[in-house]
Amino acid sequence: MHTCRYKEVDAFTVLFGSMRAGIFVTFSTTMLIGMETLVVDHPIAAVRLSTMRDARSDRATFRSALRELTQMLVYEAMRSAPVEKFAVETPVSTATGYRLASPPLLVPVLRAGLGMVDQASIMIPEAQTGFVGMARDEDTHQPVPYLEALPASLAGRQVFVLDPMLATGGSLLHTFALLADRGATDITAICVVCAPEGLKALETSGYPVRVVTASIDERLNDDAFIVPGLGDAGDRQFGPR
Ligand SMILES: O=P(O)(O)OC[C@H]1O[C@H](OP(=O)(O)OP(=O)(O)O)[C@H](O)[C@@H]1O
Ligand SMILES: O=c1cc[nH]c(=O)[nH]1
Ligand SMILES: [Mg+2]
């Protein structure tokens, strides 16, 4: 695995172009592009994402694939997490032990982010959890907020926002505003699929954010759905609103 910046976006496009053409490809890279955007590019992640994309996957299958993919995204998101050392006594001797120095606050964006938070909590049991809830207006595509349950101060705390879909970016930008109001300066958005339009919106927003994702898809359609995407991630987990 290696990381890279701008110049290898083309390689990424070529890679997925090859996939669409049905050519056998090797997954070996995790890529950093533009705004700090980490594309987790791994065969197992690709298999789980394919299950989520597949319109034939039922709710249980979709939720299971989302949980497993969340595990991989959180694992990569935590790669540079600061740790503290301590002495741990093994049955034989003393070893160097490690604990997380400052576990992130997890913030699932309801509804769809609910399908990620259990797995993220299993990965980082030390983490606290806050919640925000919003639903896009189907005509305007603007988020309509209905829930906000966050700690009063987030100064000095890393925040992981969990939402499978980054489409126009409106929902995440609203979430970032809530976090920034509380002093957050270190935000990671963990999204299964991103639209280039949404990434651009985040990049130009000026919020201190990085993105960890399994895929940057082609575009948005006229209904502001991601193409090819996976449909409505909330509906596919829980049924129509
Ligand atoms: O980037 P955006 O254009 O804002 O779109 C992305 C949002 O849309 C989906 O939620 P939705 O509004 O469908 O609510 P749901 O999770 O309850 O289905 C998704 O989970 C994101 O929160
Ligand atoms: O494609 C999309 C866009 C927004 N929200 C979803 O759940 N899916
Ligand atoms: Mg939805």
Short mmCIF file of C-alpha atoms and ligand atoms in Angstrom, two decimals:
data_model
loop_
_atom_site.label_atom_id
_atom_site.label_comp_id
_atom_site.label_asym_id
_atom_site.label_seq_id
_atom_site.Cartn_x
_atom_site.Cartn_y
_atom_site.Cartn_z
CA MET A 1 0.00 0.00 0.00
CA HIS A 2 1.20 3.50 -0.71
CA THR A 3 -0.19 6.98 -0.63
CA CYS A 4 -0.02 9.67 -3.25
CA ARG A 5 -1.33 13.10 -4.18
CA TYR A 6 -2.74 14.94 -7.19
CA LYS A 7 -0.75 13.35 -9.99
CA GLU A 8 -2.15 9.92 -9.35
CA VAL A 9 -5.78 10.93 -9.72
CA ASP A 10 -5.32 10.00 -13.35
CA ALA A 11 -4.10 6.58 -12.32
CA PHE A 12 -7.23 6.24 -10.20
CA THR A 13 -9.45 7.13 -13.16
CA VAL A 14 -7.58 4.69 -15.34
CA LEU A 15 -7.95 2.00 -12.69
CA PHE A 16 -11.71 2.36 -12.50
CA GLY A 17 -12.00 2.75 -16.25
CA SER A 18 -10.30 -0.63 -16.47
CA MET A 19 -12.70 -2.10 -13.95
CA ARG A 20 -15.71 -0.94 -15.93
CA ALA A 21 -14.20 -2.55 -18.99
CA GLY A 22 -14.03 -5.80 -17.05
CA ILE A 23 -10.25 -5.94 -17.06
CA PHE A 24 -8.60 -7.71 -14.14
CA VAL A 25 -6.99 -5.15 -11.85
CA THR A 26 -4.85 -5.29 -8.76
CA PHE A 27 -5.85 -3.26 -5.72
CA SER A 28 -2.76 -2.07 -4.00
CA THR A 29 -3.06 1.61 -3.24
CA THR A 30 -4.61 3.99 -0.82
CA MET A 31 -4.70 7.40 -2.39
CA LEU A 32 -4.56 10.95 -1.12
CA ILE A 33 -5.89 13.54 -3.54
CA GLY A 34 -6.62 17.30 -3.44
CA MET A 35 -8.10 18.17 -0.04
CA GLU A 36 -6.88 15.43 2.22
CA THR A 37 -9.00 12.65 0.73
CA LEU A 38 -8.08 9.07 1.44
CA VAL A 39 -9.57 6.54 -0.96
CA VAL A 40 -9.32 3.11 0.63
CA ASP A 41 -8.58 0.91 -2.32
CA HIS A 42 -8.56 -2.73 -1.27
CA PRO A 43 -10.11 -5.89 -2.72
CA ILE A 44 -12.20 -6.63 0.37
CA ALA A 45 -13.47 -3.05 0.50
CA ALA A 46 -14.32 -3.26 -3.21
CA VAL A 47 -16.26 -6.48 -2.69
CA ARG A 48 -18.32 -5.02 0.19
CA LEU A 49 -18.95 -1.83 -1.79
CA SER A 50 -20.15 -3.93 -4.73
CA THR A 51 -22.64 -5.66 -2.43
CA MET A 52 -23.91 -2.27 -1.30
CA ARG A 53 -24.21 -1.03 -4.87
CA ASP A 54 -26.09 -4.12 -6.03
CA ALA A 55 -29.80 -3.23 -6.28
CA ARG A 56 -30.65 -6.87 -5.47
CA SER A 57 -29.07 -6.73 -1.98
CA ASP A 58 -31.79 -6.80 0.67
CA ARG A 59 -31.72 -4.66 3.82
CA ALA A 60 -29.85 -7.18 5.97
CA THR A 61 -27.23 -7.78 3.29
CA PHE A 62 -26.80 -4.06 2.69
CA ARG A 63 -26.44 -3.29 6.41
CA SER A 64 -23.95 -6.10 6.90
CA ALA A 65 -21.76 -4.89 4.02
CA LEU A 66 -21.94 -1.32 5.38
CA ARG A 67 -20.80 -2.49 8.81
CA GLU A 68 -17.86 -4.38 7.38
CA LEU A 69 -16.84 -1.56 5.08
CA THR A 70 -17.08 0.88 7.99
CA GLN A 71 -14.57 -1.25 9.84
CA MET A 72 -12.08 -0.84 7.00
CA LEU A 73 -12.66 2.90 6.65
CA VAL A 74 -12.32 3.53 10.38
CA TYR A 75 -9.20 1.39 10.49
CA GLU A 76 -7.58 3.59 7.85
CA ALA A 77 -8.93 6.80 9.39
CA MET A 78 -7.19 5.86 12.64
CA ARG A 79 -3.85 5.09 11.03
CA SER A 80 -2.17 8.26 12.32
CA ALA A 81 -4.02 8.45 15.64
CA PRO A 82 -1.73 9.50 18.49
CA VAL A 83 -0.97 6.82 21.07
CA GLU A 84 0.52 6.76 24.54
CA LYS A 85 2.93 4.05 25.62
CA PHE A 86 2.69 2.13 28.85
CA ALA A 87 4.28 -0.97 30.33
CA VAL A 88 2.13 -4.06 29.95
CA GLU A 89 2.91 -7.22 31.90
CA THR A 90 2.62 -10.34 29.76
CA PRO A 91 2.61 -13.80 31.39
CA VAL A 92 6.32 -13.92 30.54
CA SER A 93 7.79 -10.41 30.75
CA THR A 94 7.11 -6.72 30.23
CA ALA A 95 6.16 -5.33 26.83
CA THR A 96 5.44 -1.89 25.49
CA GLY A 97 1.69 -1.35 25.48
CA TYR A 98 -0.22 1.35 23.63
CA ARG A 99 -3.43 3.23 24.31
CA LEU A 100 -5.17 5.89 22.23
CA ALA A 101 -4.06 9.31 23.46
CA SER A 102 -7.29 11.09 22.48
CA PRO A 103 -10.06 8.95 20.98
CA PRO A 104 -12.30 10.80 18.50
CA LEU A 105 -15.90 11.79 19.03
CA LEU A 106 -18.09 9.75 16.67
CA VAL A 107 -20.95 11.64 15.04
CA PRO A 108 -23.30 9.59 12.86
CA VAL A 109 -25.56 11.62 10.58
CA LEU A 110 -29.04 10.11 10.89
CA ARG A 111 -30.53 8.10 9.48
CA ALA A 112 -27.98 6.52 7.17
CA GLY A 113 -24.99 7.08 9.47
CA LEU A 114 -26.64 4.89 12.10
CA GLY A 115 -25.52 1.88 10.10
CA MET A 116 -21.89 2.86 10.68
CA VAL A 117 -21.79 3.86 14.32
CA ASP A 118 -21.99 0.44 15.97
CA GLN A 119 -19.00 -0.86 14.03
CA ALA A 120 -17.05 2.35 14.60
CA SER A 121 -17.74 2.03 18.34
CA ILE A 122 -16.55 -1.56 18.31
CA MET A 123 -13.33 -0.42 16.63
CA ILE A 124 -12.85 2.47 19.08
CA PRO A 125 -14.61 1.51 22.33
CA GLU A 126 -13.03 4.51 24.06
CA ALA A 127 -14.89 6.90 21.75
CA GLN A 128 -17.87 8.98 22.81
CA THR A 129 -20.77 9.47 20.41
CA GLY A 130 -22.81 12.53 19.46
CA PHE A 131 -25.69 12.64 16.98
CA VAL A 132 -27.06 14.87 14.28
CA GLY A 133 -30.12 14.14 12.18
CA MET A 134 -31.28 15.66 8.94
CA ALA A 135 -33.12 14.69 5.79
CA ARG A 136 -32.75 16.22 2.36
CA ASP A 137 -35.74 18.01 0.92
CA GLU A 138 -36.48 16.04 -2.25
CA ASP A 139 -37.16 19.18 -4.31
CA THR A 140 -34.49 21.60 -3.12
CA HIS A 141 -31.94 18.91 -2.09
CA GLN A 142 -31.20 21.04 0.97
CA PRO A 143 -30.82 19.28 4.34
CA VAL A 144 -33.66 19.77 6.83
CA PRO A 145 -32.20 19.28 10.34
CA TYR A 146 -34.24 17.55 13.06
CA LEU A 147 -31.72 16.43 15.69
CA GLU A 148 -28.61 17.80 17.34
CA ALA A 149 -27.08 16.06 20.36
CA LEU A 150 -23.44 17.06 20.72
CA PRO A 151 -21.05 17.94 23.56
CA ALA A 152 -20.98 21.67 24.35
CA SER A 153 -17.26 22.03 23.63
CA LEU A 154 -15.25 20.23 20.97
CA ALA A 155 -12.10 22.32 21.29
CA GLY A 156 -9.05 20.09 20.90
CA ARG A 157 -11.13 17.01 20.07
CA GLN A 158 -10.92 15.02 16.88
CA VAL A 159 -14.36 14.33 15.38
CA PHE A 160 -15.28 11.48 13.02
CA VAL A 161 -18.48 12.25 11.10
CA LEU A 162 -20.11 9.05 9.83
CA ASP A 163 -22.36 9.23 6.76
CA PRO A 164 -22.29 6.71 3.92
CA MET A 165 -23.12 9.32 1.26
CA LEU A 166 -21.51 12.62 0.29
CA ALA A 167 -23.63 13.94 -2.59
CA THR A 168 -24.03 17.75 -2.87
CA GLY A 169 -22.24 18.15 0.47
CA GLY A 170 -25.12 20.11 2.02
CA SER A 171 -25.70 17.64 4.87
CA LEU A 172 -22.05 17.42 5.83
CA LEU A 173 -21.57 21.19 5.62
CA HIS A 174 -24.49 21.67 8.00
CA THR A 175 -22.91 19.11 10.34
CA PHE A 176 -19.52 20.83 10.13
CA ALA A 177 -21.14 24.17 11.04
CA LEU A 178 -22.57 22.58 14.22
CA LEU A 179 -19.16 21.14 15.07
CA ALA A 180 -17.23 24.34 14.29
CA ASP A 181 -19.66 26.34 16.47
CA ARG A 182 -18.49 24.15 19.35
CA GLY A 183 -14.82 24.72 18.58
CA ALA A 184 -13.97 21.65 16.51
CA THR A 185 -10.87 22.12 14.38
CA ASP A 186 -10.10 18.52 13.41
CA ILE A 187 -12.89 16.81 11.48
CA THR A 188 -12.76 13.57 9.49
CA ALA A 189 -15.72 12.70 7.28
CA ILE A 190 -16.00 8.94 6.77
CA CYS A 191 -18.20 8.29 3.73
CA VAL A 192 -18.64 5.13 1.70
CA VAL A 193 -19.27 6.93 -1.58
CA CYS A 194 -18.51 10.53 -2.57
CA ALA A 195 -19.59 12.61 -5.55
CA PRO A 196 -16.92 14.92 -6.98
CA GLU A 197 -19.40 17.78 -6.54
CA GLY A 198 -19.64 17.12 -2.80
CA LEU A 199 -15.88 16.85 -2.38
CA LYS A 200 -15.50 20.18 -4.16
CA ALA A 201 -18.07 21.78 -1.85
CA LEU A 202 -16.18 20.55 1.20
CA GLU A 203 -12.86 21.65 -0.20
CA THR A 204 -14.03 25.21 -0.89
CA SER A 205 -15.90 25.50 2.42
CA GLY A 206 -12.74 26.20 4.39
CA TYR A 207 -13.72 23.79 7.19
CA PRO A 208 -10.78 21.84 8.63
CA VAL A 209 -11.79 18.50 7.19
CA ARG A 210 -10.32 15.40 5.62
CA VAL A 211 -12.32 12.66 3.93
CA VAL A 212 -11.91 8.89 4.12
CA THR A 213 -13.94 7.01 1.51
CA ALA A 214 -14.20 3.79 -0.46
CA SER A 215 -15.03 5.49 -3.76
CA ILE A 216 -15.22 8.75 -5.65
CA ASP A 217 -18.02 8.16 -8.12
CA GLU A 218 -18.73 9.84 -11.44
CA ARG A 219 -21.26 12.60 -10.77
CA LEU A 220 -24.66 13.61 -9.46
CA ASN A 221 -27.83 13.15 -11.50
CA ASP A 222 -30.71 15.65 -11.76
CA ASP A 223 -32.15 14.40 -8.46
CA ALA A 224 -28.77 14.97 -6.78
CA PHE A 225 -28.25 11.22 -6.42
CA ILE A 226 -24.77 9.83 -6.83
CA VAL A 227 -24.08 8.01 -10.14
CA PRO A 228 -23.55 5.08 -10.13
CA GLY A 229 -23.80 5.25 -6.32
CA LEU A 230 -25.93 2.82 -4.39
CA GLY A 231 -29.30 4.54 -4.18
CA ASP A 232 -30.71 6.00 -0.97
CA ALA A 233 -28.52 4.69 1.83
CA GLY A 234 -31.16 5.45 4.47
CA ASP A 235 -33.97 3.73 2.62
CA ARG A 236 -31.84 0.74 1.77
CA GLN A 237 -31.12 0.15 5.47
CA PHE A 238 -34.42 1.09 7.04
CA GLY A 239 -37.05 1.37 4.32
CA PRO A 240 -38.66 4.50 2.87
CA ARG A 241 -39.06 7.47 5.20
O1 LIG B 1 -24.57 15.52 0.35
P1 LIG B 1 -26.05 15.67 0.38
O2 LIG B 1 -26.62 16.18 -0.93
O3 LIG B 1 -26.54 16.50 1.54
O4 LIG B 1 -26.68 14.22 0.50
C1 LIG B 1 -26.19 13.27 1.38
C2 LIG B 1 -27.19 13.00 2.47
O5 LIG B 1 -28.32 12.32 1.93
C3 LIG B 1 -28.55 11.13 2.69
O6 LIG B 1 -29.39 11.34 3.76
P2 LIG B 1 -30.95 11.63 3.55
O7 LIG B 1 -31.21 13.09 3.48
O8 LIG B 1 -31.47 10.80 2.42
O9 LIG B 1 -31.57 11.13 4.91
P3 LIG B 1 -31.68 9.61 5.45
O10 LIG B 1 -30.32 9.25 5.95
O11 LIG B 1 -32.68 9.71 6.54
O12 LIG B 1 -32.14 8.74 4.34
C4 LIG B 1 -27.16 10.76 3.14
O13 LIG B 1 -27.15 9.85 4.20
C5 LIG B 1 -26.55 12.09 3.49
O14 LIG B 1 -26.81 12.51 4.81
O1 LIG B 2 -27.08 9.04 -3.94
C1 LIG B 2 -27.46 9.50 -2.84
C2 LIG B 2 -27.49 10.89 -2.58
C3 LIG B 2 -27.91 11.32 -1.37
N1 LIG B 2 -28.31 10.41 -0.43
C4 LIG B 2 -28.29 9.08 -0.67
O2 LIG B 2 -28.65 8.29 0.20
N2 LIG B 2 -27.86 8.66 -1.87
MG MG B 3 -32.04 9.01 2.55
#
